Amino acid sequence: MGKKKNNMANRGVASALATANLPLINLTNLTKHTEPAATPVARSDSEGKSSSGSLKRPGPHDADDDDGWQTIERGRPVKKHKKIPTPNSARYPALHFSEKSRLQSKVNLSAFRDLILYLFADGPAPQWISVSQRPEFRKVVAIMVPGLEEAMFEPGVDYSKYETPTLDQAIKQIGDGSSPDHYYPRPLSKEALPTSLQPFADMFPHLWPVKAPGDDKYGRLHSPLTTMLTAPLNKNKDKSKDKAGPDSHRDIRTRITEFLATPEELVDNGFPVHPALLPEGERRDSFKNPEGWAHTRVSKLEDGDVPESEIQQGSITAGREVLAIDCEMCLTGPGELALTRVSLVSWDGETVLDELVKPEKPITDYVTQYSGITKEMLDPVTTTLSDIQAKLLDLLHPRTILLGHSLDSDLKALQLAHPFIVDTSMLFPHARGPPLKNSLKYLAQRHLSREVQKGGGTINGHDSVEDAKTCLDLVKKKCEKGKAWATGDSQGENLFRRLARSGTAYRATAGPEATGGLPVGKTSAAVEWGDVSRSACNAATVAISCKTDAEVEAGVIRAVKGDPDGLEVPGGGVDFVWARLRELEFVQGWANRHKPNTNTPPVATVAEETPEVQDVNGDAEKEAVSPLEECLSTLAQRLQRIHAALPPCTLLMVLSGTGDPREMSRLQAMHSQFKKEYNTPGTKWDQLSVKWTTDEEDALRKAVKVARAGVGFLSVK
């Protein structure tokens, strides 16, 4: 009888569990574990939870210890989320370098990108460094700092006298790569480092010589930014199942105003300066056009804004008038281009203006094979450049957007400035990054499946109306599909998309549901200068645009920690953070923006961020330091604060991207000028302003080798 009652009681407990939708467990064990203690004491803590001596056991999902209830799924207990290992734990992740590693040359910049893919996605294991406890890595933070050089870390370096070494000196420092001394990582010793860079030794064990992407044979340096943010396509997987192609994304209808070039982009790409782009004040008020030039009647950028009440719902033109323009030019002298035809097409594809123009100077070469212009076409023409300028000034008003391909060349030929520009050469960046640009012919083939510039409308040349309509159709398609469409993935897959698509979570980091490394998306953040949405960074989960390195620092820390409400940056932060600090690049003069009258961004110095030191007489005294030393000290402090904010088990990666590119850029510009003059019909060899011989060719190869010599740092917090 007693046994029967006991069975009935057990069935009652089972029934109660089933009613509560809880999984069943062995009732015999349940009865055994729920027996009260010999001398129970009922007591509750301040939060109302039963203490360990209570007769009432906490609910199954309230238990924090292993002696509580267990939830059963598919017939087996579900293991708990593992805790973050302590630094002294055998489970703590680490990176190890050994002389036995398969390292026979400098580590390529792409190897650092592949390390990220190995830790967080489906990348292959690195051969140049050993990774232990890979599943325990919680986050990866990669920061690019252009301007860092290995010579800055030499003992006793004097930054007040720091000068760029000559080409031969730089080549000697780099070495020929035949000895491990040239490509093995250098240990960082705090005592041997200059004072401003000593914090690096507290964060990183080694300085790694890194080889930037490029081509020594042809004297080219490829974009380090593109290399880091473009993951190679995985050839071992069925692409049809994993992704629909390099341009696979969700269409998001976007207004054309989102693609307007910023004032900084217009300056960087050589567009004529319009007074509306200048800051208010004396510089704008005293602006004068160069002789023969004109600018559209726009007094300030706000004149182009259209109130939302006037914009038709769903309109991608946002109430603006959009005109596509293209010009044809001929030569009036060595390297002198003159306007011969201008075509203007409206948003609906109608030709608004299409006129031939007769240059003031005699034409030396009609360049018919490119322009489609012949002598017979221009002989009866009387329209001049000033006539065309007058017509365009009447057509272009403050709400007009001009679009075209490499539009800076067209506006220079027109000798006209306009502040509202959409340029397809900027909207569809080259896979290897600036200064390379995709041709309009290539863009039409790839994105419109259209063959253009075949001479269909003119004699063996381009048709400016056809080119203008092609630009128009490219922009229309971009507006329909959104910013993420066709952002330069032709050579691979966007790194942020790869992490979101094939990022892997392990049991230790993502809980029991990730048994065996269940593929899940990895969240990411891009913290960059300028408009992040206009670059490959727009594919990141979170995009943070910045104007100073201080904003970048704050953005990185925010991305790592997350927002309290989790509305923009997920609570707990993202898995991968990409950022770029640029103030050292400006101080070094490596950036295109570091030129006279181009509004170089302000560089915060240590003196601005730390209190002044009082001398014995009580007067404020500042130690005289060079701008470079100030910038390096500020940089080291920024990285130190970022390092301190990182959670445990985080990989911090700092990369220069390239070496010094200035001499390479000078020689490349010289070579470009030489080719331009040499290919100009009628130019004689002794009349060239630039000479290009085997000596200059050898110098360019050396300069590229120097530009490809970068540095990198790795550490696990």
XYZ file of C-alpha atoms in Angstrom:
717
model
C 0.000 0.000 0.000
C 2.843 2.373 0.933
C 4.626 1.617 -2.356
C 1.464 2.355 -4.329
C 1.038 5.738 -2.628
C 4.630 6.586 -3.375
C 4.166 5.820 -7.108
C 1.038 7.948 -7.182
C 2.968 10.811 -5.644
C 5.666 10.478 -8.249
C 3.106 10.561 -11.026
C 1.644 13.723 -9.501
C 5.013 15.452 -9.624
C 5.503 14.368 -13.240
C 2.078 15.702 -14.131
C 2.885 19.053 -12.546
C 6.134 19.321 -14.506
C 4.384 18.493 -17.760
C 1.723 21.137 -17.075
C 4.485 23.714 -16.577
C 6.013 22.723 -19.926
C 9.246 21.698 -18.224
C 11.304 18.708 -19.380
C 10.985 15.519 -17.366
C 13.872 14.164 -15.345
C 14.378 11.005 -13.308
C 11.895 11.156 -10.443
C 13.937 8.886 -8.219
C 16.822 11.339 -8.344
C 14.402 14.229 -7.822
C 13.070 12.644 -4.607
C 16.572 12.001 -3.388
C 17.840 15.530 -4.009
C 14.811 17.320 -2.585
C 14.969 15.775 0.884
C 15.223 18.534 3.520
C 18.334 19.023 5.627
C 18.441 17.471 9.094
C 18.042 20.824 10.802
C 16.581 23.285 8.325
C 16.428 26.990 9.085
C 13.992 29.071 7.014
C 15.681 32.351 6.104
C 15.455 34.842 3.177
C 17.956 37.385 1.992
C 17.213 41.037 1.362
C 16.144 40.385 -2.243
C 13.497 37.855 -1.233
C 15.417 34.769 -2.441
C 15.498 31.706 -0.265
C 18.821 31.149 1.475
C 20.773 27.896 1.346
C 19.115 26.749 4.547
C 15.554 27.209 3.295
C 13.152 24.287 3.058
C 12.013 25.665 -0.297
C 14.421 25.073 -3.154
C 14.634 27.845 -5.817
C 12.928 27.330 -9.171
C 14.781 25.340 -11.830
C 15.707 28.424 -13.906
C 16.721 30.480 -10.857
C 19.454 28.087 -9.782
C 22.953 29.525 -10.129
C 24.915 26.519 -8.926
C 25.341 22.997 -10.221
C 23.381 21.517 -7.265
C 20.173 23.075 -8.575
C 17.677 21.816 -11.115
C 18.857 20.785 -14.550
C 17.051 21.573 -17.809
C 16.972 18.607 -20.139
C 16.937 18.960 -23.939
C 16.836 15.986 -26.293
C 17.551 13.538 -23.519
C 20.745 15.142 -22.166
C 21.529 17.936 -19.701
C 22.271 21.337 -21.225
C 25.682 22.624 -20.194
C 26.043 26.125 -18.874
C 27.725 29.031 -20.610
C 31.400 28.831 -19.723
C 32.883 31.656 -17.744
C 35.587 33.914 -19.135
C 38.909 32.289 -18.231
C 41.262 34.071 -15.858
C 44.645 35.256 -17.215
C 46.458 32.419 -15.421
C 44.028 29.793 -16.665
C 45.129 27.135 -19.146
C 42.060 28.105 -21.209
C 43.176 31.711 -21.712
C 43.691 32.495 -25.430
C 47.130 33.500 -26.625
C 49.321 34.109 -29.664
C 52.807 32.593 -29.755
C 55.686 33.176 -32.127
C 58.470 30.675 -32.443
C 61.563 30.586 -34.605
C 60.232 27.240 -35.791
C 57.242 28.981 -37.347
C 56.914 28.824 -41.127
C 58.153 32.362 -41.590
C 60.538 32.913 -44.483
C 59.692 36.480 -45.439
C 57.818 39.508 -44.133
C 54.253 38.859 -43.078
C 51.836 40.212 -45.685
C 49.148 42.622 -44.589
C 46.557 40.140 -45.849
C 47.816 37.630 -43.229
C 46.461 39.879 -40.466
C 43.067 39.951 -42.175
C 43.195 36.158 -42.513
C 43.971 35.881 -38.788
C 40.695 37.680 -38.090
C 38.879 35.258 -40.393
C 40.505 32.285 -38.661
C 39.451 33.464 -35.206
C 35.911 34.496 -36.060
C 34.872 32.861 -39.339
C 35.975 30.184 -41.785
C 39.537 31.296 -42.529
C 42.481 28.856 -42.648
C 44.876 28.508 -39.713
C 47.882 30.870 -39.890
C 51.335 29.385 -40.493
C 53.309 32.406 -39.263
C 51.976 32.479 -35.703
C 50.546 29.919 -33.285
C 47.061 30.449 -31.851
C 46.050 28.678 -28.665
C 42.515 28.382 -27.281
C 40.909 29.908 -30.370
C 37.307 29.460 -29.093
C 38.074 31.677 -26.100
C 38.684 34.871 -28.132
C 35.780 37.202 -27.307
C 36.537 40.227 -29.485
C 38.979 41.503 -32.108
C 39.886 45.188 -32.449
C 41.915 46.178 -35.536
C 43.215 49.764 -35.782
C 45.066 51.159 -38.793
C 47.507 53.988 -38.023
C 49.104 55.327 -41.245
C 52.316 57.206 -40.528
C 53.937 54.701 -38.147
C 57.449 53.696 -39.185
C 59.897 51.181 -37.776
C 62.576 53.896 -37.549
C 60.455 55.700 -34.933
C 61.044 52.827 -32.498
C 64.839 52.896 -32.735
C 66.739 53.624 -29.472
C 67.767 57.246 -29.026
C 65.779 58.639 -31.936
C 65.519 62.440 -31.838
C 62.110 63.482 -33.189
C 63.100 67.144 -33.374
C 65.660 66.132 -36.023
C 63.665 63.247 -37.436
C 63.930 63.273 -41.197
C 62.851 60.888 -43.853
C 65.875 58.829 -44.913
C 67.037 58.944 -48.494
C 65.887 56.202 -50.836
C 69.171 54.316 -50.540
C 69.222 54.656 -46.742
C 65.646 53.391 -46.509
C 66.411 50.414 -48.747
C 69.403 49.558 -46.547
C 67.209 49.668 -43.424
C 64.604 47.421 -44.991
C 67.144 44.899 -46.259
C 66.781 42.472 -49.123
C 64.641 40.073 -47.068
C 67.167 37.238 -47.193
C 67.925 37.230 -43.454
C 65.521 36.517 -40.552
C 66.715 39.817 -39.105
C 64.756 41.488 -41.885
C 61.435 39.726 -41.352
C 61.354 38.245 -37.829
C 59.394 40.272 -35.240
C 61.472 42.591 -33.062
C 60.968 42.313 -29.268
C 59.872 45.617 -27.715
C 61.866 46.751 -24.687
C 60.447 49.683 -22.754
C 63.880 50.940 -21.741
C 65.096 50.990 -25.355
C 62.088 52.884 -26.727
C 61.748 56.662 -26.960
C 59.732 58.073 -24.060
C 56.695 58.955 -26.196
C 56.384 55.385 -27.514
C 57.138 53.464 -24.313
C 53.419 52.622 -23.774
C 53.704 50.342 -26.820
C 55.953 47.989 -24.801
C 53.259 47.750 -22.115
C 50.714 46.581 -24.693
C 52.663 44.648 -27.322
C 55.511 42.125 -27.033
C 56.812 42.538 -30.607
C 57.021 44.902 -33.562
C 56.223 42.975 -36.753
C 57.670 44.039 -40.119
C 54.686 43.929 -42.488
C 54.600 43.939 -46.282
C 51.861 46.092 -47.792
C 50.066 44.891 -50.946
C 51.558 45.980 -54.234
C 53.596 45.084 -57.290
C 57.340 45.757 -57.234
C 57.762 44.850 -60.886
C 55.325 47.445 -62.181
C 55.880 49.972 -59.401
C 52.448 49.881 -57.792
C 51.138 50.067 -54.247
C 47.672 48.645 -53.704
C 45.213 49.980 -51.166
C 45.883 48.559 -47.671
C 42.351 49.542 -46.661
C 40.836 47.453 -49.443
C 43.132 44.531 -48.602
C 42.056 44.488 -44.968
C 38.345 44.900 -45.681
C 38.072 42.419 -48.569
C 38.010 38.736 -47.668
C 39.009 36.215 -50.343
C 36.171 34.114 -51.664
C 36.037 30.657 -50.124
C 36.663 28.266 -53.013
C 35.941 25.175 -50.946
C 32.283 25.948 -50.416
C 29.329 26.019 -52.734
C 28.876 29.720 -53.397
C 25.325 29.208 -54.585
C 24.377 28.050 -51.092
C 26.404 30.480 -49.038
C 25.956 33.683 -51.007
C 24.336 34.929 -54.138
C 27.441 36.694 -55.369
C 29.701 39.602 -54.488
C 26.895 42.096 -54.867
C 24.391 40.071 -52.819
C 22.523 42.323 -50.407
C 19.085 43.561 -49.487
C 17.793 46.358 -51.710
C 17.199 49.604 -49.836
C 15.750 52.490 -51.838
C 17.952 55.528 -51.197
C 17.613 59.195 -52.073
C 20.191 60.615 -54.440
C 21.108 63.252 -51.857
C 22.737 60.453 -49.832
C 25.329 60.105 -52.594
C 26.350 63.765 -52.829
C 30.109 64.216 -52.572
C 31.224 65.926 -49.386
C 33.334 69.112 -49.527
C 36.359 67.076 -48.391
C 35.815 64.523 -51.171
C 35.520 67.272 -53.760
C 38.845 68.732 -52.631
C 40.569 65.340 -52.512
C 39.372 64.508 -56.032
C 40.514 67.778 -57.569
C 37.147 69.466 -58.192
C 37.088 73.232 -58.811
C 36.418 75.137 -55.595
C 32.990 76.723 -55.275
C 32.695 79.569 -52.732
C 29.724 77.832 -51.061
C 32.128 75.085 -49.982
C 34.309 77.560 -48.073
C 33.635 78.373 -44.417
C 31.726 81.571 -43.745
C 33.942 84.573 -43.255
C 36.662 86.493 -44.999
C 37.803 83.641 -47.222
C 34.351 83.167 -48.734
C 33.609 86.881 -48.957
C 36.884 87.614 -50.755
C 36.627 84.684 -53.169
C 37.304 85.523 -56.823
C 37.048 83.259 -59.831
C 40.228 82.710 -61.845
C 40.185 84.481 -65.191
C 37.729 82.830 -67.585
C 36.086 80.774 -64.819
C 32.558 80.960 -63.405
C 30.586 79.410 -60.560
C 26.898 78.634 -60.243
C 24.617 80.950 -58.278
C 24.687 79.138 -54.932
C 25.524 81.353 -51.965
C 25.563 78.589 -49.340
C 25.062 74.815 -49.231
C 21.785 75.182 -47.355
C 20.273 76.768 -50.480
C 20.024 73.287 -51.973
C 17.915 71.862 -49.139
C 14.299 71.026 -49.965
C 11.679 71.002 -47.164
C 10.163 67.571 -46.565
C 6.705 69.005 -47.215
C 7.717 69.693 -50.815
C 9.177 66.228 -51.462
C 6.878 63.686 -53.059
C 6.585 60.514 -50.997
C 8.981 57.831 -52.233
C 10.872 60.224 -54.513
C 14.548 59.340 -54.867
C 15.394 62.750 -56.337
C 14.248 64.343 -53.038
C 12.808 67.368 -54.822
C 16.096 68.147 -56.575
C 16.650 68.555 -60.311
C 19.225 66.027 -61.526
C 21.238 66.608 -64.697
C 23.850 64.234 -66.124
C 26.686 65.933 -67.994
C 29.526 64.754 -70.210
C 32.063 66.641 -72.307
C 34.435 65.892 -75.168
C 37.793 67.612 -75.507
C 40.497 68.161 -78.110
C 44.126 69.262 -77.836
C 45.153 72.875 -78.436
C 48.777 72.332 -77.420
C 51.041 69.953 -75.472
C 48.907 68.767 -72.589
C 46.262 71.487 -73.212
C 42.707 70.202 -73.420
C 39.905 72.377 -74.730
C 36.147 71.840 -74.696
C 34.608 70.846 -78.039
C 31.252 69.316 -77.059
C 28.978 69.398 -74.015
C 25.870 67.267 -73.442
C 23.308 67.591 -70.668
C 20.640 64.939 -69.965
C 17.699 65.243 -67.547
C 16.590 62.621 -64.988
C 13.990 61.238 -67.405
C 16.648 60.725 -70.112
C 15.752 63.703 -72.290
C 18.603 65.677 -73.853
C 18.542 69.199 -72.387
C 21.662 70.519 -74.092
C 23.978 69.097 -76.759
C 26.242 71.618 -78.459
C 29.595 71.768 -80.177
C 32.063 74.369 -78.909
C 34.890 76.021 -80.792
C 38.028 76.583 -78.694
C 39.712 79.986 -78.727
C 43.095 78.469 -79.612
C 43.740 76.506 -82.806
C 43.234 72.757 -82.408
C 46.421 70.712 -82.793
C 44.754 67.312 -82.467
C 41.039 66.490 -82.625
C 41.671 63.120 -80.863
C 38.823 61.746 -82.971
C 39.374 58.174 -81.826
C 38.324 59.287 -78.329
C 36.264 62.453 -78.774
C 34.443 61.614 -81.971
C 35.079 65.217 -83.056
C 36.336 66.026 -86.565
C 37.500 69.202 -88.274
C 34.462 69.160 -90.563
C 32.170 69.166 -87.509
C 33.785 72.190 -85.871
C 34.486 74.394 -88.895
C 30.999 75.978 -89.045
C 30.640 76.254 -85.215
C 30.691 79.722 -83.655
C 29.662 78.829 -80.071
C 32.392 79.668 -77.540
C 33.140 78.510 -74.022
C 31.703 81.706 -72.523
C 28.452 81.091 -74.430
C 28.173 77.611 -72.894
C 28.975 78.952 -69.432
C 26.155 81.496 -69.720
C 23.664 78.771 -70.721
C 24.764 76.482 -67.890
C 24.507 79.251 -65.306
C 20.861 79.706 -66.335
C 20.194 75.946 -66.188
C 21.973 75.157 -62.931
C 20.266 76.516 -59.815
C 20.832 75.803 -56.084
C 18.623 72.692 -56.180
C 20.405 71.179 -59.189
C 22.576 68.095 -58.777
C 25.183 67.458 -61.465
C 26.220 63.867 -62.045
C 28.816 62.318 -64.308
C 31.924 60.135 -64.447
C 35.221 61.710 -63.323
C 33.254 64.920 -63.378
C 36.216 66.981 -62.190
C 37.694 66.764 -65.724
C 34.459 67.955 -67.326
C 34.089 70.899 -64.947
C 37.701 71.920 -65.541
C 37.077 71.866 -69.284
C 33.954 73.972 -68.735
C 35.868 76.205 -66.300
C 32.851 75.979 -64.033
C 32.331 75.182 -60.332
C 29.196 73.688 -58.749
C 28.879 72.393 -55.157
C 26.343 69.568 -55.604
C 28.065 66.654 -57.328
C 27.419 62.908 -57.738
C 30.379 61.184 -59.401
C 30.089 57.553 -60.525
C 33.859 57.080 -60.310
C 33.500 57.729 -56.564
C 30.217 55.829 -56.119
C 31.703 52.664 -57.634
C 35.250 52.501 -56.182
C 38.016 50.462 -57.736
C 38.667 47.091 -56.081
C 42.257 48.117 -55.293
C 41.279 51.533 -53.968
C 42.375 55.082 -54.842
C 43.926 56.528 -56.894
C 42.688 53.821 -59.282
C 39.263 54.383 -60.824
C 36.919 52.139 -62.769
C 36.232 53.205 -66.345
C 32.689 54.060 -67.372
C 32.898 51.309 -69.987
C 33.688 48.707 -67.304
C 30.912 49.919 -64.988
C 28.376 49.753 -67.817
C 29.445 46.206 -68.683
C 29.416 44.972 -65.087
C 26.369 46.687 -63.632
C 24.182 47.483 -66.663
C 25.210 44.651 -69.030
C 25.672 47.351 -71.640
C 28.412 48.042 -74.182
C 29.252 51.749 -74.487
C 31.989 53.911 -76.027
C 32.011 51.845 -79.201
C 31.634 54.877 -81.440
C 28.018 54.097 -82.229
C 26.852 57.709 -82.190
C 29.911 59.351 -83.735
C 32.912 58.516 -85.900
C 35.075 56.005 -84.050
C 34.754 57.911 -80.813
C 32.714 58.437 -77.689
C 29.222 59.836 -77.669
C 28.824 62.338 -74.825
C 25.025 61.911 -74.775
C 25.413 58.140 -74.489
C 27.984 58.524 -71.706
C 25.751 60.954 -69.792
C 22.785 58.565 -70.019
C 24.997 55.690 -68.863
C 26.018 57.647 -65.769
C 22.373 58.471 -65.164
C 21.325 54.808 -65.343
C 24.139 53.762 -62.987
C 23.035 56.320 -60.402
C 19.362 55.345 -60.777
C 20.233 51.705 -60.138
C 22.370 52.674 -57.158
C 19.463 54.649 -55.708
C 17.104 51.708 -56.149
C 19.455 49.179 -54.560
C 21.098 51.256 -51.844
C 24.535 52.224 -50.585
C 25.734 48.661 -50.061
C 25.266 47.713 -53.712
C 28.378 47.474 -55.914
C 30.840 48.791 -53.351
C 33.888 47.073 -54.828
C 33.525 43.359 -53.945
C 34.608 42.105 -57.376
C 37.898 40.750 -56.035
C 36.385 39.154 -52.948
C 33.759 39.494 -50.261
C 33.375 42.399 -47.887
C 34.993 41.453 -44.549
C 32.029 42.676 -42.511
C 29.625 40.643 -44.653
C 31.807 37.559 -44.354
C 31.799 37.818 -40.557
C 28.031 38.324 -40.530
C 27.499 35.430 -42.936
C 29.927 32.777 -41.725
C 31.052 33.972 -38.315
C 31.376 31.019 -35.914
C 30.399 30.963 -32.248
C 31.784 28.309 -29.934
C 30.211 26.770 -26.844
C 32.554 28.770 -24.643
C 31.555 32.129 -26.089
C 27.987 31.733 -27.343
C 26.398 29.340 -24.897
C 25.049 25.794 -25.265
C 23.250 26.469 -28.552
C 26.632 26.752 -30.300
C 27.608 23.131 -29.714
C 30.280 22.108 -32.185
C 30.777 25.621 -33.506
C 27.333 26.417 -34.850
C 27.653 29.042 -37.639
C 26.137 32.320 -36.508
C 26.688 35.921 -37.492
C 29.423 38.020 -35.942
C 28.542 41.638 -35.229
C 30.959 44.367 -36.302
C 31.591 48.094 -36.081
C 33.478 50.480 -38.372
C 34.858 53.645 -36.765
C 36.230 55.790 -39.571
C 36.998 59.326 -40.700
C 34.469 60.887 -43.055
C 31.180 59.393 -44.186
C 31.420 55.693 -43.323
C 28.314 54.916 -45.349
C 30.137 55.823 -48.568
C 32.784 53.085 -48.267
C 33.142 49.352 -47.714
C 32.555 50.069 -44.021
C 28.841 50.561 -44.707
C 28.413 46.781 -44.451
C 29.350 46.781 -40.742
C 26.632 46.216 -38.167
C 27.397 49.637 -36.682
C 28.980 52.540 -38.601
C 30.436 55.475 -36.650
C 31.644 58.486 -38.661
C 34.346 60.675 -37.101
C 36.222 63.913 -37.782
C 39.111 63.587 -35.296
C 41.178 60.861 -33.696
C 39.571 61.726 -30.361
C 36.193 60.792 -31.854
C 37.689 57.571 -33.237
C 39.017 56.658 -29.789
C 35.638 57.281 -28.179
C 33.914 55.349 -30.966
C 36.146 52.287 -30.517
C 35.531 52.175 -26.773
C 31.807 52.619 -27.343
C 31.747 49.836 -29.953
C 33.609 47.485 -27.602
C 31.428 48.174 -24.568
C 28.073 48.739 -26.296
C 25.307 51.238 -25.612
C 23.410 50.944 -22.322
C 20.089 50.772 -24.187
C 21.518 48.630 -27.005
C 19.579 50.601 -29.619
C 22.539 51.405 -31.892
C 25.520 49.467 -30.554
C 24.404 46.074 -29.162
C 24.608 45.662 -25.412
C 27.963 44.175 -24.493
C 29.536 45.572 -27.659
C 30.221 44.036 -31.058
C 32.527 41.123 -31.849
C 34.813 42.894 -34.342
C 35.841 46.565 -34.426
C 37.651 48.238 -37.323
C 39.020 51.763 -36.898
C 41.536 54.160 -38.407
C 43.529 56.908 -36.647
C 44.731 59.492 -39.170
C 46.274 62.457 -37.369
C 49.794 60.981 -37.543
C 49.246 60.526 -41.274
C 48.540 64.247 -41.626
C 51.534 65.264 -39.507
C 53.791 62.999 -41.553
C 52.419 64.434 -44.797
C 51.418 61.044 -46.130
C 47.802 61.923 -46.887
C 46.553 63.755 -49.975
C 44.700 66.111 -47.676
C 47.976 67.345 -46.199
C 48.378 70.130 -48.723
C 48.244 73.952 -48.487
C 44.765 75.490 -48.251
C 42.944 72.181 -47.969
C 41.719 72.548 -44.375
C 43.892 69.844 -42.811
C 41.995 68.554 -39.757
C 43.241 69.823 -36.394
C 45.630 67.503 -34.592
C 45.199 67.215 -30.851
C 48.490 67.261 -28.980
C 49.581 66.044 -25.586
C 49.869 69.644 -24.436
C 46.174 70.153 -25.180
C 45.092 67.020 -23.333
C 47.280 67.243 -20.188
C 47.689 69.984 -17.575
C 50.577 72.393 -17.820
C 53.584 71.731 -15.603
C 54.380 74.443 -13.033
C 58.019 75.368 -12.532
C 59.585 76.361 -9.188
C 58.653 79.992 -9.732
C 55.020 79.091 -10.318
C 55.024 80.066 -13.998
C 53.458 77.784 -16.550
C 56.135 76.080 -18.569
C 55.753 73.809 -21.548
C 58.555 71.661 -22.761
C 59.365 72.382 -26.365
C 58.684 69.262 -28.381
C 58.328 68.680 -32.092
C 54.843 68.248 -33.628
C 55.781 64.683 -34.549
C 56.750 63.792 -30.979
C 53.566 65.373 -29.641
C 51.469 63.403 -32.113
C 53.249 60.116 -31.319
C 52.814 60.650 -27.593
C 49.111 61.402 -28.071
C 48.742 58.329 -30.267
C 50.400 56.062 -27.687
C 48.111 57.417 -24.975
C 45.033 56.876 -27.144
C 45.991 53.273 -27.793
C 46.730 52.790 -24.104
C 43.244 54.027 -23.152
C 41.654 51.796 -25.778
C 43.698 48.837 -24.507
C 42.593 49.518 -20.925
C 38.924 49.547 -21.997
C 39.082 46.171 -23.753
C 37.487 43.186 -22.014
C 39.567 40.079 -21.308
C 40.293 37.666 -24.165
C 40.358 40.462 -26.783
C 42.861 40.578 -29.626
C 44.214 44.077 -30.308
C 45.808 44.614 -33.707
C 47.548 47.869 -34.750
C 48.813 48.263 -38.333
C 50.468 51.083 -40.248
C 49.104 49.787 -43.558
C 52.067 51.036 -45.609
C 55.471 52.611 -45.331
C 56.353 56.120 -46.510
C 54.581 56.607 -49.880
C 55.711 60.163 -50.661
C 58.673 59.472 -52.926
C 56.680 56.814 -54.740
C 53.808 59.260 -55.287
C 56.200 61.917 -56.606
C 57.782 59.537 -59.098
C 54.405 58.153 -60.177
C 53.129 61.689 -60.858
C 56.314 62.370 -62.799
C 55.821 59.203 -64.859
C 52.188 60.101 -65.520
C 53.172 63.551 -66.758
C 55.846 62.011 -68.977
C 53.372 59.586 -70.573
C 50.840 62.364 -71.093
C 53.345 64.563 -72.899
C 55.014 61.717 -74.773
C 51.676 60.473 -76.162
C 50.610 63.949 -77.279
C 50.794 64.062 -81.085
C 53.405 66.402 -82.473
C 55.475 66.612 -79.271
C 59.218 66.191 -79.693
C 61.444 64.340 -77.238
C 63.598 67.369 -76.442
C 60.482 69.426 -75.703
C 59.239 67.207 -72.865
C 59.176 68.936 -69.471
C 59.771 65.555 -67.762
C 62.344 62.914 -68.621
C 61.821 59.258 -67.809
C 64.779 56.928 -68.145
C 65.937 53.658 -66.607
C 67.297 55.679 -63.673
C 63.830 56.983 -62.819
C 62.391 53.499 -63.366
C 64.845 51.995 -60.867
C 64.131 54.795 -58.405
C 60.390 54.101 -58.648
C 60.908 50.412 -57.875
C 62.955 51.320 -54.801
C 60.337 53.857 -53.692
C 57.582 51.251 -54.008
C 59.647 48.850 -51.905
C 59.925 51.522 -49.205
C 56.193 52.292 -49.433
C 55.396 48.601 -48.950
C 57.436 48.362 -45.707
C 54.862 48.719 -42.932
C 54.738 47.675 -39.280
C 52.229 45.835 -37.126
C 51.546 44.985 -33.480
C 49.568 42.142 -31.877
C 48.536 41.409 -28.314
C 45.831 39.603 -26.357
C 44.292 41.623 -23.518
